[in-house]
Coordinates of C-alpha atoms in Angstrom, one line a residue:
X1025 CA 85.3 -105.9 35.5
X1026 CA 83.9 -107.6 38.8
X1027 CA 85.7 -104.6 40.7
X1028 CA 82.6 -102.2 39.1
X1029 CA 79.9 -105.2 40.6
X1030 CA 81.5 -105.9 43.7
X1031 CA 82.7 -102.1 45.1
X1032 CA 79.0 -100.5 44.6
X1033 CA 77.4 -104.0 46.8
X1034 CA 80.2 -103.2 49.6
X1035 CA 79.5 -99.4 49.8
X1036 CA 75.9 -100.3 50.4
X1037 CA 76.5 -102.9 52.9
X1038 CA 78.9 -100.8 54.7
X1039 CA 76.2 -97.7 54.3
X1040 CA 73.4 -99.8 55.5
X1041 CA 75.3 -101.3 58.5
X1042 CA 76.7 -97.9 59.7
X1043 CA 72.9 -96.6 59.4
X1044 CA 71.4 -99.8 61.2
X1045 CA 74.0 -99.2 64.0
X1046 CA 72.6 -95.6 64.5
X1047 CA 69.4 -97.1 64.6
X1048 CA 70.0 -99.8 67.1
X1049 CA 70.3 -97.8 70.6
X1050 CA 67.0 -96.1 69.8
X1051 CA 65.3 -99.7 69.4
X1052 CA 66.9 -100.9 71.8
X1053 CA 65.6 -97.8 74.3
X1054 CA 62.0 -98.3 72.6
X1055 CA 61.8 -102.0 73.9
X1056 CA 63.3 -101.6 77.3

């Protein structure tokens, strides 16, 4: 049962971590 809780929070946080990396070099050229 916690599977169905725990598996949809680790899909985001993967999905939200790839995006922020793919996001990152652009800031990163924006400051500098």
């Amino acid at each position: 049962m916690w599977e169905q809780a725990v598996k949809p929070r680790v899909f985001v946080l993967v999905a939200s971590f790839s995006l922020l990396a793919e996001h990152v070099p652009t800031v990163v050229n924006l400051s500098m």
